[in-house]
Short mmCIF file of C-alpha atoms in Angstrom, two decimals:
data_model
loop_
_atom_site.label_atom_id
_atom_site.label_comp_id
_atom_site.label_asym_id
_atom_site.label_seq_id
_atom_site.Cartn_x
_atom_site.Cartn_y
_atom_site.Cartn_z
CA MET A 1 18.01 -56.17 14.96
CA ILE A 2 19.25 -57.20 11.59
CA ARG A 3 15.97 -58.90 10.84
CA ARG A 4 14.01 -55.95 11.94
CA THR A 5 16.22 -53.59 9.42
CA LEU A 6 15.72 -56.02 6.55
CA LEU A 7 12.07 -56.14 7.01
CA SER A 8 11.92 -52.23 7.01
CA VAL A 9 13.97 -52.14 3.80
CA LEU A 10 11.70 -54.82 2.24
CA LEU A 11 8.58 -52.86 3.22
CA GLY A 12 9.87 -49.63 1.97
CA LEU A 13 10.80 -51.28 -1.42
CA ALA A 14 7.19 -52.73 -1.68
CA VAL A 15 5.78 -49.45 -0.96
CA LEU A 16 7.88 -47.80 -3.71
CA PHE A 17 7.14 -50.36 -6.16
CA GLY A 18 3.26 -49.96 -5.38
CA THR A 19 3.64 -46.31 -5.93
CA LEU A 20 5.14 -46.76 -9.31
CA LEU A 21 2.59 -48.96 -10.34
CA SER A 22 -0.34 -46.95 -9.28
CA ALA A 23 1.24 -43.56 -11.03
CA PRO A 24 -0.29 -42.47 -14.12
CA SER A 25 1.61 -43.33 -17.42
CA PRO A 26 3.09 -40.17 -19.08
CA ALA A 27 0.77 -38.79 -21.66
CA ARG A 28 1.64 -40.10 -25.19
CA ALA A 29 2.54 -37.55 -27.87
CA ALA A 30 -0.42 -36.71 -30.12
CA PRO A 31 -0.15 -38.31 -33.45
CA TYR A 32 2.06 -36.39 -35.96
CA ALA A 33 0.71 -35.32 -39.61
CA ALA A 34 1.87 -32.99 -42.10
CA MET A 35 1.15 -31.38 -45.54
CA VAL A 36 3.00 -29.01 -47.81
CA ILE A 37 1.43 -27.31 -51.00
CA ASP A 38 2.41 -24.78 -53.64
CA ALA A 39 -0.33 -22.22 -52.94
CA ARG A 40 -0.54 -21.17 -56.36
CA THR A 41 -1.66 -24.63 -57.95
CA GLY A 42 -2.63 -26.58 -55.13
CA GLU A 43 0.06 -29.10 -55.84
CA VAL A 44 1.14 -31.28 -53.12
CA LEU A 45 4.89 -31.17 -52.42
CA HIS A 46 4.94 -33.19 -49.20
CA SER A 47 2.61 -35.15 -47.16
CA ARG A 48 2.66 -37.48 -43.95
CA ASN A 49 -0.51 -39.06 -42.46
CA ALA A 50 -2.13 -36.11 -44.37
CA ASP A 51 -5.46 -38.00 -44.30
CA THR A 52 -5.40 -39.16 -40.66
CA ARG A 53 -8.39 -37.79 -38.76
CA LEU A 54 -7.10 -35.95 -35.85
CA HIS A 55 -8.00 -33.00 -33.39
CA PRO A 56 -7.56 -29.76 -35.14
CA ALA A 57 -7.89 -27.82 -31.88
CA SER A 58 -8.03 -23.91 -32.75
CA LEU A 59 -7.35 -24.49 -36.32
CA THR A 60 -11.17 -24.77 -36.38
CA LYS A 61 -11.23 -21.05 -36.08
CA MET A 62 -10.22 -20.79 -39.60
CA MET A 63 -13.61 -22.17 -40.67
CA THR A 64 -15.56 -19.98 -38.37
CA LEU A 65 -13.61 -16.79 -39.86
CA TYR A 66 -14.19 -17.99 -43.44
CA ILE A 67 -17.95 -18.37 -42.69
CA ALA A 68 -18.06 -15.08 -40.99
CA PHE A 69 -16.42 -13.38 -44.08
CA GLU A 70 -18.95 -15.05 -46.25
CA ALA A 71 -21.73 -14.00 -44.22
CA VAL A 72 -20.53 -10.39 -44.53
CA ARG A 73 -20.01 -10.78 -48.44
CA LEU A 74 -23.55 -12.24 -48.63
CA GLY A 75 -25.24 -9.35 -46.62
CA GLU A 76 -26.39 -11.75 -43.51
CA ILE A 77 -24.53 -9.70 -41.22
CA THR A 78 -21.99 -6.43 -41.19
CA LEU A 79 -18.67 -5.89 -39.65
CA ASP A 80 -20.42 -3.09 -37.39
CA THR A 81 -23.34 -5.33 -36.29
CA PRO A 82 -23.44 -5.21 -32.50
CA VAL A 83 -23.42 -8.73 -31.25
CA ARG A 84 -24.90 -9.59 -27.76
CA ILE A 85 -22.96 -12.15 -25.78
CA SER A 86 -24.57 -15.21 -24.38
CA GLN A 87 -23.82 -16.93 -21.25
CA ASN A 88 -22.77 -19.94 -23.37
CA ALA A 89 -20.02 -17.85 -25.24
CA ALA A 90 -18.94 -15.90 -22.02
CA ALA A 91 -18.31 -19.22 -20.12
CA GLU A 92 -15.92 -20.77 -22.51
CA PRO A 93 -12.70 -21.49 -21.15
CA PRO A 94 -9.36 -19.93 -22.16
CA SER A 95 -7.96 -18.63 -24.37
CA ARG A 96 -10.62 -15.77 -23.86
CA LEU A 97 -11.22 -12.26 -24.82
CA GLY A 98 -12.94 -11.70 -21.49
CA LEU A 99 -16.47 -11.05 -22.85
CA GLN A 100 -19.36 -10.68 -20.14
CA ALA A 101 -22.66 -12.34 -20.78
CA GLY A 102 -25.36 -9.70 -21.56
CA SER A 103 -22.63 -7.19 -23.16
CA THR A 104 -22.65 -6.34 -26.90
CA ILE A 105 -19.70 -5.87 -29.12
CA ARG A 106 -19.16 -5.17 -32.85
CA LEU A 107 -18.54 -8.25 -35.16
CA ARG A 108 -15.29 -6.62 -36.24
CA TYR A 109 -13.84 -6.96 -32.80
CA LEU A 110 -14.94 -10.51 -32.61
CA ILE A 111 -13.12 -11.38 -35.64
CA ARG A 112 -9.77 -9.85 -34.60
CA ALA A 113 -10.15 -11.70 -31.27
CA ALA A 114 -10.55 -14.95 -32.72
CA ALA A 115 -8.03 -14.73 -35.41
CA VAL A 116 -5.30 -12.98 -33.47
CA ARG A 117 -5.89 -14.05 -30.04
CA SER A 118 -7.53 -17.35 -30.68
CA ALA A 119 -10.21 -16.43 -28.13
CA ASN A 120 -12.74 -19.19 -27.89
CA ASP A 121 -15.45 -16.97 -26.27
CA ALA A 122 -15.15 -14.53 -29.43
CA ALA A 123 -15.47 -17.60 -31.94
CA THR A 124 -18.65 -18.85 -30.06
CA ALA A 125 -20.09 -15.54 -30.48
CA ILE A 126 -19.47 -15.11 -33.87
CA GLY A 127 -21.13 -18.50 -34.48
CA GLU A 128 -24.24 -17.74 -32.43
CA ALA A 129 -24.58 -14.16 -34.15
CA ILE A 130 -24.56 -15.68 -37.59
CA SER A 131 -26.56 -18.91 -37.19
CA GLY A 132 -28.50 -18.30 -33.98
CA SER A 133 -26.87 -21.26 -31.98
CA GLU A 134 -23.61 -22.74 -31.85
CA ALA A 135 -25.17 -26.26 -33.08
CA ALA A 136 -26.75 -24.49 -36.09
CA PHE A 137 -23.12 -23.01 -36.77
CA ALA A 138 -21.54 -26.40 -36.57
CA ARG A 139 -23.98 -27.62 -39.38
CA ARG A 140 -23.18 -24.63 -41.46
CA MET A 141 -19.42 -25.31 -40.90
CA ASN A 142 -19.79 -28.82 -42.09
CA ARG A 143 -21.76 -27.80 -45.15
CA THR A 144 -18.89 -25.39 -46.02
CA ALA A 145 -16.48 -27.97 -45.43
CA GLU A 146 -18.09 -30.31 -47.92
CA ALA A 147 -18.41 -27.60 -50.63
CA LEU A 148 -14.71 -26.64 -50.25
CA GLY A 149 -13.76 -30.51 -50.58
CA MET A 150 -12.67 -30.92 -47.06
CA THR A 151 -14.06 -34.54 -47.20
CA ARG A 152 -12.61 -35.83 -43.95
CA THR A 153 -13.66 -32.99 -41.66
CA THR A 154 -16.49 -32.87 -39.07
CA PHE A 155 -17.02 -29.95 -36.93
CA ARG A 156 -18.97 -29.75 -33.50
CA ASN A 157 -18.28 -26.35 -32.25
CA ALA A 158 -16.96 -23.07 -33.63
CA ASN A 159 -13.66 -22.64 -31.47
CA GLY A 160 -12.01 -26.19 -31.50
CA LEU A 161 -12.34 -27.43 -28.07
CA THR A 162 -12.06 -31.02 -27.85
CA GLU A 163 -15.45 -32.76 -28.49
CA GLU A 164 -16.29 -36.14 -29.72
CA GLY A 165 -16.46 -36.44 -33.66
CA HIS A 166 -14.71 -32.94 -33.99
CA LEU A 167 -12.06 -34.02 -36.25
CA SER A 168 -10.12 -33.01 -39.33
CA THR A 169 -6.98 -33.77 -41.45
CA ALA A 170 -3.74 -32.02 -42.23
CA ARG A 171 -4.85 -32.27 -45.94
CA ASP A 172 -8.19 -30.60 -45.13
CA MET A 173 -6.79 -27.88 -43.00
CA THR A 174 -4.29 -26.92 -45.57
CA THR A 175 -6.91 -26.68 -47.95
CA MET A 176 -8.68 -24.29 -45.66
CA GLY A 177 -5.57 -22.12 -45.14
CA ARG A 178 -5.50 -21.76 -49.21
CA ARG A 179 -9.33 -20.89 -49.45
CA LEU A 180 -8.97 -18.11 -46.97
CA PHE A 181 -5.90 -16.62 -49.01
CA TYR A 182 -7.77 -16.72 -52.22
CA ASP A 183 -11.49 -16.46 -51.48
CA TYR A 184 -11.27 -13.43 -49.04
CA PRO A 185 -7.85 -11.69 -49.73
CA GLN A 186 -9.33 -8.46 -48.21
CA TYR A 187 -9.17 -10.04 -44.90
CA TYR A 188 -5.98 -12.03 -44.98
CA ASN A 189 -3.73 -9.32 -43.46
CA ILE A 190 -5.44 -9.87 -40.19
CA PHE A 191 -3.46 -13.13 -39.79
CA SER A 192 -0.08 -11.35 -39.85
CA ARG A 193 -0.69 -8.69 -37.21
CA ARG A 194 1.40 -8.93 -34.08
CA THR A 195 -1.33 -7.08 -32.15
CA ALA A 196 -4.98 -5.94 -32.80
CA ASP A 197 -7.68 -3.79 -31.25
CA ALA A 198 -10.38 -6.12 -30.02
CA GLY A 199 -12.55 -3.32 -28.74
CA ILE A 200 -12.31 -4.21 -25.03
CA ALA A 201 -8.63 -5.01 -25.07
CA THR A 202 -5.56 -5.13 -27.25
CA VAL A 203 -4.71 -8.57 -28.14
CA ARG A 204 -1.31 -10.33 -29.13
CA ASN A 205 -0.88 -12.77 -32.00
CA THR A 206 -0.51 -16.42 -30.67
CA ASN A 207 1.67 -16.97 -33.76
CA ARG A 208 4.06 -13.94 -33.41
CA ARG A 209 7.07 -16.03 -32.84
CA PHE A 210 6.83 -18.02 -35.98
CA LEU A 211 5.96 -14.77 -37.73
CA ASP A 212 9.08 -12.92 -36.59
CA ALA A 213 11.46 -15.82 -37.15
CA TYR A 214 10.59 -16.98 -40.61
CA ARG A 215 11.16 -14.52 -43.88
CA GLY A 216 8.10 -14.09 -45.81
CA ALA A 217 5.77 -15.50 -43.29
CA ASP A 218 2.26 -13.77 -43.11
CA GLY A 219 0.01 -16.42 -41.24
CA ILE A 220 -2.13 -18.18 -40.68
CA LYS A 221 -3.37 -20.15 -37.41
CA THR A 222 -2.14 -21.90 -34.34
CA GLY A 223 -3.96 -24.54 -32.36
CA TYR A 224 -3.31 -26.41 -29.08
CA THR A 225 -5.04 -28.78 -26.88
CA ARG A 226 -3.85 -31.73 -24.89
CA ALA A 227 -5.63 -34.19 -27.35
CA ALA A 228 -4.19 -32.46 -30.34
CA GLY A 229 -0.78 -31.20 -29.26
CA TYR A 230 0.68 -28.14 -31.02
CA ASN A 231 -0.87 -27.54 -34.46
CA LEU A 232 -0.03 -24.88 -36.92
CA VAL A 233 -1.28 -23.94 -40.61
CA ALA A 234 1.53 -21.47 -41.84
CA SER A 235 1.86 -19.49 -45.14
CA ALA A 236 4.91 -17.89 -46.46
CA GLU A 237 5.74 -15.88 -49.76
CA ARG A 238 9.18 -15.30 -51.39
CA GLY A 239 9.18 -13.80 -54.78
CA ASN A 240 6.64 -15.16 -56.99
CA VAL A 241 6.15 -18.29 -54.62
CA ARG A 242 3.62 -18.92 -51.83
CA ILE A 243 3.97 -22.11 -49.89
CA ILE A 244 1.47 -23.31 -47.23
CA ALA A 245 2.32 -25.88 -44.79
CA THR A 246 0.47 -27.66 -42.02
CA VAL A 247 1.70 -29.58 -38.76
CA PHE A 248 -0.45 -31.58 -36.39
CA GLY A 249 0.74 -33.03 -33.24
CA GLY A 250 3.92 -31.09 -32.25
CA ARG A 251 5.43 -31.61 -28.79
CA SER A 252 5.95 -27.80 -27.91
CA SER A 253 5.33 -24.59 -29.56
CA ALA A 254 9.20 -24.28 -30.40
CA SER A 255 9.63 -27.59 -31.73
CA ARG A 256 6.41 -27.22 -33.91
CA ASN A 257 7.75 -23.94 -35.30
CA GLU A 258 11.18 -25.44 -36.11
CA ARG A 259 9.38 -28.40 -37.83
CA ILE A 260 7.11 -25.88 -39.93
CA MET A 261 10.09 -23.85 -41.03
CA GLU A 262 11.83 -26.92 -42.12
CA LEU A 263 8.71 -27.75 -44.06
CA LEU A 264 8.36 -24.44 -45.60
CA ASP A 265 12.20 -24.66 -46.63
CA MET A 266 11.28 -27.93 -48.25
CA GLY A 267 8.29 -26.46 -50.10
CA PHE A 268 10.35 -23.43 -51.45
CA ALA A 269 13.23 -25.74 -52.65
CA ARG A 270 10.74 -28.15 -54.54
CA ALA A 271 8.14 -25.51 -55.97
CA PRO A 272 9.00 -24.09 -59.39
CA ALA A 273 9.89 -20.31 -59.60
CA GLN A 274 7.12 -19.92 -62.13
CA ALA A 275 3.65 -21.26 -62.03
CA GLN A 276 0.25 -20.43 -63.20
CA VAL A 277 -2.00 -19.33 -60.40
CA ARG A 278 -5.33 -21.57 -60.38
CA ARG A 279 -7.68 -19.56 -58.09
CA PRO A 280 -10.38 -21.97 -56.68
CA GLU A 281 -13.98 -20.78 -57.44
CA LEU A 282 -16.29 -19.68 -54.47
CA PRO A 283 -18.08 -22.56 -53.04
CA VAL A 284 -21.69 -23.28 -54.47
CA TYR A 285 -24.14 -24.94 -52.15
CA GLY A 286 -26.93 -27.23 -53.36
CA ASN A 287 -30.28 -27.23 -51.96
CA ASP A 288 -30.07 -30.57 -50.35
CA GLY A 289 -32.57 -30.00 -47.55
CA ARG A 290 -29.84 -29.92 -44.96
CA ALA A 291 -30.09 -27.22 -42.41
CA GLY A 292 -28.38 -23.75 -43.26
CA ARG A 293 -28.93 -21.21 -45.78
CA THR A 294 -28.76 -22.22 -49.45
CA THR A 295 -26.74 -19.80 -51.45
CA ARG A 296 -25.75 -19.72 -55.01
CA THR A 297 -23.04 -17.70 -55.98
CA THR A 298 -22.64 -16.20 -59.67
CA GLY A 299 -19.10 -14.53 -59.34
CA LEU A 300 -18.05 -10.93 -59.43
CA VAL A 301 -19.46 -8.48 -61.99
CA THR A 302 -16.72 -8.39 -64.85
CA SER A 303 -17.53 -4.72 -66.13
CA SER A 304 -19.53 -1.75 -64.90
CA LEU A 305 -21.29 -0.20 -67.90
CA ARG A 306 -22.69 3.36 -67.93
CA PRO A 307 -26.34 3.70 -67.86
CA LEU A 308 -27.90 4.96 -71.01
CA PRO A 309 -29.76 8.37 -70.72
CA ARG A 310 -33.54 8.42 -70.20
CA PRO A 311 -35.23 9.01 -73.76
CA LEU A 312 -36.96 12.53 -73.78
CA PRO A 313 -40.58 12.52 -75.07
CA PRO A 314 -41.01 13.30 -78.78
CA ALA A 315 -41.58 16.87 -79.39
CA GLY A 316 -44.42 18.01 -81.57
CA PRO A 317 -44.08 20.86 -84.09
CA GLU A 318 -45.97 23.11 -81.64
CA ASP A 319 -43.03 22.47 -78.93
CA ILE A 320 -40.13 23.72 -81.42
CA PRO A 321 -39.74 27.39 -80.90
CA GLU A 322 -39.07 29.59 -84.01
CA ALA A 323 -35.51 30.60 -84.33
CA SER A 324 -35.10 34.54 -84.15
CA PRO A 325 -33.00 36.19 -86.88
CA GLU A 326 -30.22 37.14 -84.47
CA LEU A 327 -29.76 33.64 -83.46
CA LEU A 328 -29.47 32.28 -87.03
CA ALA A 329 -26.87 35.24 -87.83
CA ALA A 330 -24.88 34.29 -84.63
CA VAL A 331 -24.90 30.50 -85.80
CA ALA A 332 -23.85 31.60 -89.33
CA ASP A 333 -20.80 33.58 -87.86
CA ALA A 334 -19.76 30.83 -85.70
CA VAL A 335 -19.71 28.31 -88.55
CA GLU A 336 -17.72 30.68 -90.72
CA ASP A 337 -15.14 31.06 -88.03
CA ALA A 338 -14.83 27.41 -87.42
CA LEU A 339 -14.21 26.84 -91.03
CA ALA A 340 -11.54 29.55 -91.32
CA GLU A 341 -9.39 27.82 -88.47
CA PRO A 342 -7.77 24.49 -88.73
CA GLU A 343 -9.71 21.91 -86.90
CA ALA A 344 -8.10 21.08 -83.38
CA PRO A 345 -7.47 17.33 -82.67
CA GLU A 346 -9.57 15.67 -80.18
CA GLU A 347 -6.65 14.89 -77.80
CA THR A 348 -3.27 16.19 -77.45
CA ALA A 349 -0.09 14.64 -75.87
CA ASP A 350 0.56 17.96 -73.92
CA ALA A 351 -2.87 18.61 -72.73
CA THR A 352 -2.91 20.88 -69.71
CA GLU A 353 -6.38 20.06 -68.14
CA THR A 354 -6.22 17.84 -65.26
CA PRO A 355 -8.70 15.06 -65.37
CA ILE A 356 -11.17 15.75 -62.53
CA PRO A 357 -10.86 12.81 -60.28
CA GLU A 358 -13.93 10.74 -59.44
CA PRO A 359 -14.52 10.86 -55.62
CA VAL A 360 -15.21 7.55 -54.15
CA PRO A 361 -18.83 7.67 -52.16
CA GLU A 362 -18.36 6.30 -48.76
CA GLU A 363 -20.82 3.98 -49.14
CA ALA A 364 -19.44 2.38 -52.06
CA ALA A 365 -16.39 1.24 -50.11
CA PRO A 366 -16.48 -2.59 -49.48
CA GLN A 367 -17.24 -3.47 -45.73
CA GLU A 368 -14.32 -5.76 -45.81
CA VAL A 369 -11.83 -3.26 -45.94
CA LEU A 370 -13.13 -1.79 -42.69
CA LEU A 371 -11.86 -4.66 -40.90
CA ALA A 372 -8.14 -3.50 -41.53
CA GLU A 373 -8.71 -0.28 -39.75
CA ALA A 374 -7.05 -0.56 -36.27
CA GLU A 375 -7.88 2.88 -35.63
CA PRO A 376 -11.07 4.11 -33.86
CA GLU A 377 -13.95 4.72 -36.28
CA ALA A 378 -14.79 8.37 -37.34
CA ASP A 379 -17.21 10.29 -35.19
CA PRO A 380 -20.80 9.85 -37.03
CA THR A 381 -21.68 13.40 -35.48
CA ASP A 382 -18.92 14.75 -37.71
CA ALA A 383 -20.94 15.43 -40.94
CA PRO A 384 -19.06 15.08 -44.26
CA ALA A 385 -17.98 18.35 -45.85
CA THR A 386 -20.59 19.62 -48.45
CA PRO A 387 -19.02 19.84 -51.88
CA SER A 388 -19.07 23.12 -53.75
CA VAL A 389 -18.81 23.17 -57.63
CA ILE A 390 -17.85 26.19 -59.53
CA PRO A 391 -20.00 26.52 -62.65
CA VAL A 392 -18.37 25.49 -65.86
CA PRO A 393 -19.49 25.57 -69.57
CA ARG A 394 -21.94 22.70 -70.65
CA PRO A 395 -19.54 19.75 -71.65
CA GLU A 396 -20.02 17.00 -74.26
CA ILE A 397 -18.55 13.70 -72.95
CA VAL A 398 -16.22 12.53 -75.71
CA ALA A 399 -14.26 9.80 -73.92
CA TYR A 400 -14.95 7.59 -70.87
CA ASP A 401 -13.20 4.92 -68.86
CA SER A 402 -13.37 3.40 -65.30
CA THR A 403 -10.87 6.04 -63.82
CA GLU A 404 -11.49 9.35 -65.41
CA ILE A 405 -13.88 11.39 -67.65
CA GLU A 406 -12.33 13.69 -70.45
CA LEU A 407 -14.43 16.70 -71.28
CA ALA A 408 -14.37 18.78 -74.32
CA VAL A 409 -15.95 22.19 -73.81
CA ILE A 410 -17.98 23.72 -76.79
CA ASN A 411 -16.93 27.40 -76.98
CA PRO A 412 -16.88 29.60 -79.81
CA ASP A 413 -14.22 31.96 -78.32
CA PRO A 414 -10.84 31.76 -79.83
CA GLU A 415 -9.53 31.98 -76.48
CA PRO A 416 -9.51 28.83 -74.42
CA PRO A 417 -11.63 29.19 -71.08
CA ALA A 418 -9.92 29.23 -67.67
CA GLN A 419 -9.56 25.79 -66.25
CA GLU A 420 -12.36 25.28 -63.98
CA ILE A 421 -11.74 23.44 -60.57
CA VAL A 422 -14.02 21.12 -58.56
CA THR A 423 -13.10 20.88 -54.95
CA ARG A 424 -14.52 19.95 -51.56
CA ALA A 425 -15.51 22.67 -49.07
CA SER A 426 -13.45 22.69 -45.88
CA SER A 427 -15.06 23.24 -42.52
CA SER A 428 -11.73 22.66 -40.41
CA GLY A 429 -8.87 24.88 -41.75
CA GLU A 430 -7.05 25.20 -45.08
CA ARG A 431 -7.06 21.97 -47.01
CA LEU A 432 -4.02 22.98 -49.13
CA TYR A 433 -1.65 20.08 -48.15
CA GLY A 434 -1.41 16.47 -49.46
CA VAL A 435 0.46 13.24 -49.36
CA SER A 436 2.89 12.04 -52.41
CA LEU A 437 3.29 8.34 -52.97
CA GLY A 438 6.00 8.89 -55.58
CA ARG A 439 6.17 8.79 -59.28
CA TYR A 440 5.23 5.58 -61.59
CA PRO A 441 5.70 4.89 -65.21
CA SER A 442 2.00 4.99 -66.22
CA ARG A 443 -1.09 6.70 -64.88
CA PHE A 444 -2.72 3.52 -64.38
CA ASP A 445 0.04 2.39 -62.05
CA ALA A 446 -0.54 5.67 -59.93
CA GLU A 447 -4.24 5.26 -59.97
CA GLN A 448 -4.18 1.62 -58.87
CA LEU A 449 -1.70 2.54 -56.02
CA LEU A 450 -3.91 5.40 -54.85
CA LEU A 451 -7.04 3.14 -55.04
CA ARG A 452 -5.42 0.29 -52.95
CA THR A 453 -4.00 2.70 -50.48
CA ALA A 454 -7.43 4.69 -50.00
CA LEU A 455 -9.16 1.35 -49.40
CA ALA A 456 -6.82 0.07 -46.92
CA GLU A 457 -6.49 3.41 -45.17
CA LEU A 458 -10.32 4.51 -45.34
CA GLY A 459 -10.28 6.34 -42.15
CA THR A 460 -6.87 8.08 -43.12
CA PHE A 461 -7.91 9.27 -46.70
CA ASP A 462 -11.79 9.54 -46.42
CA GLU A 463 -11.79 13.28 -47.02
CA ALA A 464 -8.81 13.50 -49.42
CA LEU A 465 -8.89 13.63 -53.28
CA ARG A 466 -6.84 11.29 -55.34
CA ASN A 467 -5.03 13.03 -57.92
CA VAL A 468 -2.42 11.94 -60.57
CA VAL A 469 -0.02 14.57 -61.93
CA ASN A 470 2.02 13.96 -65.05
CA ARG A 471 5.59 15.10 -64.35
CA SER A 472 8.82 14.70 -66.23
CA GLY A 473 9.88 11.69 -64.29
CA GLY A 474 6.44 9.94 -64.57
CA PHE A 475 3.16 9.99 -63.08
CA GLU A 476 2.90 11.18 -59.49
CA ALA A 477 0.26 9.61 -57.10
CA GLN A 478 -1.20 12.27 -54.67
CA PHE A 479 -3.79 12.62 -52.10
CA ALA A 480 -4.83 16.23 -52.03
CA GLY A 481 -7.14 18.53 -50.23
CA MET A 482 -5.83 17.66 -46.76
CA SER A 483 -4.95 19.96 -43.83
CA GLU A 484 -1.28 20.30 -42.67
CA ASP A 485 -1.96 17.92 -39.53
CA GLN A 486 -3.91 15.42 -41.49
CA ALA A 487 -1.18 15.08 -44.19
CA ALA A 488 1.49 14.71 -41.51
CA ARG A 489 -0.53 11.87 -39.66
CA ALA A 490 -1.42 10.23 -42.92
CA CYS A 491 2.23 9.98 -44.05
CA ALA A 492 3.50 8.67 -40.59
CA ARG A 493 0.75 5.99 -40.66
CA LEU A 494 1.86 4.88 -44.11
CA MET A 495 5.55 4.92 -43.32
CA SER A 496 4.71 2.64 -40.26
CA ARG A 497 3.51 0.31 -42.95
CA ASN A 498 6.83 0.65 -44.79
CA ILE A 499 5.02 2.64 -47.57
CA THR A 500 7.08 5.70 -48.91
CA CYS A 501 5.46 8.93 -48.94
CA THR A 502 6.16 12.54 -48.62
CA THR A 503 3.91 15.64 -47.59
CA TYR A 504 3.74 18.61 -49.65
CA GLY A 505 1.89 22.09 -49.15
CA PRO A 506 1.42 25.54 -50.42
#
């Protein structure tokens, strides 16, 4: 009996030992790497295993988005281009937007889904829309990486799913984050959104916990696969200092976030309070025979010159009419009157004429700004109002700059003419209301604020006129020519973005 019991115990121990031997070993933690830089100068403040080639996971989508922004800038595609979803894109594993094969969706929504939701199907669809296939897009990604100085990075797909040879480094991904900020600042705000309208769904940011937890944080991108661990490229700004930090191989999203905040704190402690910003140049691609479009960038236009008037054909003697005695007498009287009065100065400090603001044509607005609109697009069937102009005396242009044209009206009458007003016709109620953004020390500051706000809120102020009023406390920046309801909704939208404003009316 005792022998049988002993044999049973030994047999049980043998089975247990065999089970332990055959059980799979726990997964090893992904290799750790980190990098911290001063974004203003690119100076390295901390690095560890920064040049080790590791799996980037969804940090890959930073390059996918960079090329999408580049393609829009180069005119290869627009934000409103309808993209047909392939079976390949629709079949990508999670994280996904839920795109269906054969459906179409505008590029802007794919960008939002890839940046905010980290949607794999959206990233693949972006690559196929720009280059025709994911393989061709991967070749363009590698060409762009080389042009940006990402020397130890090779891409195989647009979304970052684990694939042989799809590798990068903490140093290269930190470079990628800096280039997104400086090369395409008009898009950068998308990385700090907690939610975004992706057309078929509202998506939530995979990085929202870090964005909410760290003061000054405004991006950039998370990444996770079993092979990569928990990755993050993060950026934060405090005062005049911006720090970018990268972590590869985190053990969990919580520990990764804790580590990235420690690295950012280290960066802010080590970075100087003042530093000269060294902006990188846009990449230049050489014609080396590799696949992909060869593009040579020449930079932005530094000035906008006024075109010269078209010369008139010379008039022959027979084309000049003979002046009548009445006309000659009137001219002589006008000359005598002008000589009898003191000459008026060309400009006065207390001029009462309000410069006529130049309306911004809708087609002149950069397409990049349209991405920032989370609101539905304006109904294209709603035709823009036709401007009506009250005739004014023939002007002579005496001064010109990029924001306004001052007019000097030639009029022999001693009484100055009544101020002429150029306005926009209204087809939907009285447009006697507006939004004031406050008063500023100079006209230039007020005009710049109006321009930035109009570009960021194109759908809100597309029918409003920008106006700067010189008041005793400074120059007041106003959006005028709105209905009461439009002004109220516009101000509410601005206040939701922490922009101070007030409405005014008749």
